[in-house]
XYZ file of C-alpha atoms in Angstrom:
362
model
C -22.637 -10.437 -40.406
C -21.801 -14.116 -40.428
C -18.669 -15.387 -38.760
C -16.856 -18.426 -40.059
C -15.893 -21.313 -37.794
C -12.285 -20.217 -38.337
C -13.038 -16.705 -37.043
C -14.900 -18.064 -34.031
C -12.004 -20.410 -33.345
C -9.500 -17.541 -33.467
C -11.616 -15.422 -31.102
C -11.931 -18.345 -28.674
C -8.179 -18.971 -28.792
C -7.410 -15.304 -28.096
C -9.892 -15.334 -25.203
C -8.262 -18.455 -23.720
C -4.785 -16.954 -24.042
C -5.921 -13.780 -22.308
C -7.414 -15.824 -19.472
C -4.167 -17.768 -19.083
C -2.118 -14.574 -19.120
C -4.385 -12.992 -16.493
C -4.313 -16.102 -14.316
C -0.536 -16.355 -14.427
C 0.184 -12.634 -14.086
C -1.992 -11.985 -11.049
C 0.221 -11.329 -7.988
C 0.281 -13.897 -5.203
C -1.480 -12.744 -1.998
C 0.996 -12.472 0.890
C 0.669 -12.001 4.651
C 3.754 -11.192 6.738
C 3.946 -11.928 10.471
C 7.011 -10.319 12.042
C 8.684 -9.117 15.228
C 10.622 -6.482 13.239
C 14.157 -7.643 13.916
C 16.661 -6.052 11.518
C 16.682 -9.091 9.202
C 12.853 -8.990 9.182
C 12.873 -5.382 7.988
C 15.173 -6.296 5.096
C 12.953 -9.260 4.179
C 9.771 -7.138 4.370
C 11.331 -4.450 2.175
C 12.343 -7.047 -0.414
C 8.866 -8.648 -0.435
C 7.102 -5.286 -0.801
C 9.224 -4.473 -3.861
C 8.386 -7.664 -5.780
C 5.629 -7.302 -8.427
C 4.903 -11.039 -8.069
C 3.638 -10.442 -4.507
C 0.594 -8.517 -3.282
C 1.034 -7.933 0.454
C -2.407 -7.986 2.071
C -1.373 -7.397 5.692
C 1.586 -7.176 8.053
C 1.062 -8.338 11.627
C 3.290 -8.000 14.662
C 4.211 -11.051 16.696
C 4.033 -9.407 20.113
C 5.804 -12.334 21.784
C 8.905 -11.452 19.741
C 11.602 -8.790 19.859
C 9.458 -5.696 19.345
C 6.607 -4.591 21.602
C 3.211 -3.767 20.119
C 3.288 0.021 20.572
C 6.769 0.419 19.111
C 6.094 -2.144 16.391
C 3.033 -0.309 15.082
C 4.982 2.954 14.973
C 7.917 1.351 13.133
C 5.626 -0.384 10.629
C 3.805 2.880 10.035
C 7.124 4.549 9.215
C 8.245 1.742 6.878
C 4.965 1.663 4.931
C 4.840 5.453 4.715
C 8.445 5.667 3.504
C 7.837 2.973 0.872
C 4.476 4.462 -0.166
C 2.581 1.297 0.799
C 0.050 2.987 3.070
C -2.816 0.804 1.822
C -1.535 -2.256 3.731
C -3.345 -2.829 7.070
C -1.363 -3.689 10.196
C -2.179 -5.169 13.606
C -0.637 -6.529 16.801
C -1.025 -10.100 17.973
C -1.184 -12.115 21.177
C 1.208 -11.206 23.981
C 0.609 -14.566 25.662
C 2.480 -17.631 24.427
C 0.922 -21.035 23.851
C 3.782 -22.630 25.766
C 3.295 -23.149 29.503
C 6.849 -22.020 30.248
C 7.354 -19.202 27.723
C 10.802 -17.956 26.850
C 11.782 -14.369 26.107
C 14.232 -12.555 23.895
C 17.191 -10.889 25.652
C 16.302 -7.410 26.923
C 19.059 -5.790 24.861
C 17.522 -7.219 21.665
C 14.068 -5.902 22.614
C 15.477 -2.446 23.307
C 17.300 -2.409 19.959
C 14.193 -3.562 18.053
C 11.957 -0.992 19.782
C 14.460 1.737 18.887
C 14.602 0.531 15.240
C 18.396 0.825 15.319
C 17.996 4.588 15.804
C 16.425 5.033 12.343
C 13.736 7.730 12.185
C 11.093 7.582 9.451
C 8.067 9.814 8.819
C 4.693 8.379 9.820
C 1.206 8.805 8.396
C -2.355 8.876 9.720
C -3.486 6.992 6.616
C -2.218 3.606 7.830
C -5.101 1.328 8.827
C -4.478 -0.284 12.241
C -6.735 -3.230 13.075
C -7.479 -4.346 16.621
C -6.240 -7.938 16.328
C -3.684 -9.769 14.198
C -5.734 -12.966 14.449
C -8.893 -11.270 13.159
C -7.025 -9.416 10.411
C -5.318 -12.543 9.065
C -8.538 -14.572 9.282
C -10.576 -11.950 7.409
C -8.014 -11.787 4.589
C -7.913 -15.576 4.249
C -11.714 -15.679 4.114
C -11.812 -12.957 1.479
C -9.228 -14.718 -0.695
C -11.068 -18.032 -0.503
C -14.417 -16.411 -1.339
C -12.959 -14.517 -4.323
C -11.588 -17.234 -6.633
C -9.437 -16.548 -9.657
C -12.113 -16.742 -12.371
C -9.582 -17.234 -15.151
C -8.065 -20.292 -13.467
C -11.485 -21.705 -12.511
C -12.855 -21.371 -16.067
C -9.782 -23.001 -17.618
C -9.601 -25.839 -15.085
C -13.276 -26.692 -15.585
C -12.748 -27.159 -19.317
C -9.182 -28.450 -19.201
C -8.869 -30.565 -16.014
C -5.368 -31.625 -17.010
C -4.097 -28.063 -16.629
C -3.905 -28.416 -12.861
C -0.425 -26.900 -12.784
C -1.802 -23.392 -13.336
C -1.105 -21.335 -10.228
C -4.163 -20.674 -8.098
C -3.426 -17.263 -6.674
C -6.365 -16.994 -4.332
C -4.261 -19.128 -1.963
C -2.046 -17.035 0.311
C 1.688 -17.273 0.970
C 2.518 -16.691 4.623
C 5.890 -15.431 5.843
C 6.563 -16.188 9.512
C 9.450 -13.902 10.501
C 8.870 -13.941 14.270
C 7.577 -16.386 16.900
C 4.710 -18.566 15.662
C 2.135 -17.406 18.245
C -0.161 -15.405 15.916
C -0.201 -18.115 13.279
C -1.079 -20.815 15.809
C -3.960 -18.621 17.026
C -5.317 -18.240 13.480
C -5.127 -22.001 12.920
C -6.801 -22.792 16.256
C -9.658 -20.387 15.465
C -10.463 -21.911 12.067
C -8.402 -24.996 11.101
C -10.350 -25.701 7.896
C -10.001 -22.164 6.571
C -6.289 -22.252 7.360
C -5.768 -25.494 5.453
C -7.833 -24.400 2.453
C -6.405 -20.908 2.059
C -2.639 -21.171 2.737
C -0.490 -22.010 -0.271
C 2.740 -22.321 1.768
C 4.506 -20.977 4.852
C 8.110 -19.735 4.619
C 10.306 -19.158 7.654
C 13.994 -18.976 8.562
C 13.608 -21.550 11.325
C 14.656 -25.102 12.011
C 17.920 -26.821 12.776
C 19.212 -30.341 12.257
C 22.716 -30.186 13.692
C 22.780 -31.116 17.380
C 26.125 -29.330 17.654
C 24.645 -25.875 17.047
C 24.084 -24.302 20.446
C 23.004 -20.707 21.028
C 24.497 -18.707 23.869
C 22.827 -16.185 26.112
C 24.003 -12.759 24.895
C 26.706 -11.239 27.072
C 27.624 -14.550 28.699
C 29.416 -17.769 27.833
C 26.593 -19.856 29.268
C 24.999 -22.324 26.873
C 21.393 -21.259 26.431
C 19.493 -23.597 24.123
C 19.690 -25.673 20.975
C 17.404 -24.478 18.232
C 16.249 -21.253 16.622
C 15.000 -18.231 18.529
C 11.512 -17.880 17.042
C 10.619 -21.504 17.788
C 12.397 -21.305 21.146
C 10.202 -18.412 22.286
C 6.946 -20.327 21.724
C 7.717 -23.926 20.717
C 4.156 -25.139 21.295
C 2.836 -22.593 18.794
C 5.346 -23.874 16.265
C 4.270 -27.460 16.849
C 0.598 -26.512 16.421
C 1.273 -24.959 13.003
C 3.609 -27.797 11.947
C 0.760 -30.232 12.576
C -1.710 -28.230 10.466
C -0.837 -30.077 7.251
C -0.098 -26.834 5.358
C 3.129 -26.943 3.265
C 5.916 -25.463 5.414
C 9.348 -24.550 4.035
C 12.084 -23.776 6.538
C 15.452 -22.173 5.819
C 17.497 -24.057 8.392
C 20.301 -22.689 10.540
C 22.489 -25.386 8.988
C 21.967 -23.811 5.542
C 22.290 -20.232 6.766
C 25.579 -21.067 8.449
C 27.163 -20.752 5.007
C 26.090 -17.083 4.944
C 27.125 -16.309 8.527
C 29.494 -15.357 10.114
C 30.558 -12.277 8.243
C 33.930 -13.720 7.272
C 32.169 -16.127 4.902
C 30.171 -13.474 3.045
C 31.271 -9.963 2.044
C 28.309 -8.314 3.787
C 29.975 -4.920 3.809
C 30.497 -5.235 0.058
C 26.775 -6.056 -0.222
C 25.960 -2.894 1.730
C 28.203 -0.814 -0.539
C 26.582 -2.292 -3.658
C 23.108 -1.432 -2.372
C 24.226 2.022 -1.199
C 25.758 2.793 -4.592
C 22.595 1.739 -6.427
C 19.923 3.484 -4.390
C 17.516 3.733 -7.296
C 14.491 3.699 -4.987
C 13.412 3.966 -1.363
C 13.480 0.175 -0.962
C 17.229 0.041 -1.548
C 17.702 3.189 0.541
C 15.863 1.694 3.515
C 17.942 -1.515 3.459
C 21.100 0.612 3.131
C 20.022 2.535 6.259
C 19.486 -0.719 8.155
C 22.807 -2.187 6.984
C 24.712 0.802 8.361
C 24.303 -0.888 11.731
C 26.489 -3.927 12.345
C 23.819 -5.966 14.222
C 21.795 -5.881 10.988
C 24.478 -7.758 9.063
C 23.097 -11.098 10.226
C 21.339 -13.024 7.440
C 18.204 -14.998 8.242
C 14.690 -13.989 7.153
C 15.991 -12.313 3.996
C 16.672 -15.810 2.608
C 13.096 -16.932 3.289
C 11.825 -13.933 1.301
C 14.034 -14.672 -1.721
C 13.379 -18.414 -1.585
C 9.621 -17.971 -1.982
C 10.238 -16.537 -5.454
C 13.370 -18.483 -6.325
C 13.232 -21.928 -4.670
C 16.204 -23.016 -6.795
C 18.616 -21.165 -4.479
C 18.076 -23.992 -1.969
C 18.649 -27.713 -1.875
C 15.409 -29.072 -0.395
C 14.640 -32.263 1.461
C 11.464 -33.332 3.209
C 11.729 -34.647 6.769
C 9.305 -35.806 9.426
C 9.916 -33.137 12.072
C 8.914 -32.703 15.695
C 9.355 -29.442 17.658
C 10.780 -30.003 21.131
C 8.665 -28.369 23.842
C 10.932 -29.146 26.792
C 13.362 -29.174 28.503
C 14.360 -25.528 28.181
C 17.790 -26.400 26.745
C 16.053 -28.107 23.794
C 12.884 -25.984 23.455
C 12.248 -25.082 19.822
C 14.688 -27.620 18.449
C 13.431 -29.315 15.272
C 14.100 -33.017 15.572
C 13.711 -35.699 12.874
C 11.056 -38.095 14.151
C 9.164 -40.841 12.239
C 5.989 -39.663 13.985
C 6.648 -35.989 13.227
C 5.077 -33.746 10.614
C 6.292 -33.578 7.012
C 8.278 -30.349 6.618
C 10.465 -29.121 3.743
C 13.947 -28.081 4.893
C 16.461 -26.008 2.949
C 19.779 -27.686 3.723
C 22.091 -25.767 1.391
C 21.964 -22.222 -0.039
C 23.666 -21.136 -3.248
C 25.400 -18.155 -1.707
C 26.257 -16.067 -4.770
C 22.891 -16.661 -6.428
C 21.059 -15.613 -3.251
C 23.141 -12.464 -2.848
C 22.641 -11.378 -6.477
C 18.883 -12.043 -6.386
C 18.467 -10.127 -3.127
C 20.442 -7.096 -4.288
C 18.897 -7.020 -7.755
C 15.432 -7.440 -6.259
C 15.973 -4.288 -4.194
C 17.817 -2.084 -6.674
C 15.700 -2.837 -9.775
C 12.851 -0.489 -10.481
C 9.443 -1.957 -9.619
């Protein structure tokens, strides 16, 4: 049977369209590094429920709020409850890169280890790796060595179509101190640069007037954000890597906190009344506890899918290492690293996207 040029052309066009559809529809690989604070759990739950993301691993930043043993147990419960038992987990370094490491308040650690009193069933099916650094590195290597064939084929023949998303690059969410991520970069800088699409984190601060206080006292503690404060040198190492970093600044999040500026309880009621799945149910359980009403890492999770909720500006940023009162502060500096900062959040848009992203069926 002879085929006409027209028929061949139609078949080729259909093949190209299928390749484009496959290339664009393939979920983006994601790795989450967390210390399992209550806002982290909400962010993780949101990310796991998004079809646009394929979570490849969740690692515990052991220099953060939760300890390794408790963190693995909590993660096991979350993944079992959400039927995501295929995702491997691991603990990271307990030693900071900073010479004078800081620590989270003991009351925060106790609360994180107790998971706000929430009890979830666990499973023996969860794969626990021996090292967060090794787990993250192996996933990055695998993603780099397994290119998106649809994108590669199209780009080779249509070089101008460079805007097609290349999903073999990984999105990294840093929801705890930056220690694990700095270790991965130090181990293999070239792999890190070639395989990370972007890093999202609710860190960074521009206003010198924002000063944190030590919990339970009126004593001024430090300027900056907690995750960078705990291990500022690790943050500076990653900032200097050259990988695109997008920070949701404290300045921007101030519009969402304190509670008087956002009807958080109304948000909880809306989620509770629309518990169409275990994702919404889990966040509703977390939001029953007042300490979980603080909004931070949830914004980083939503922003990765919907960057339009933020007003972005690129700055040259340096992370202060010392003195202690300024450790972790992100300071504009002509010699600093180029970092994208979210300076303003569209409050209502964020809230609707977060709630809808949890309550919609996957």
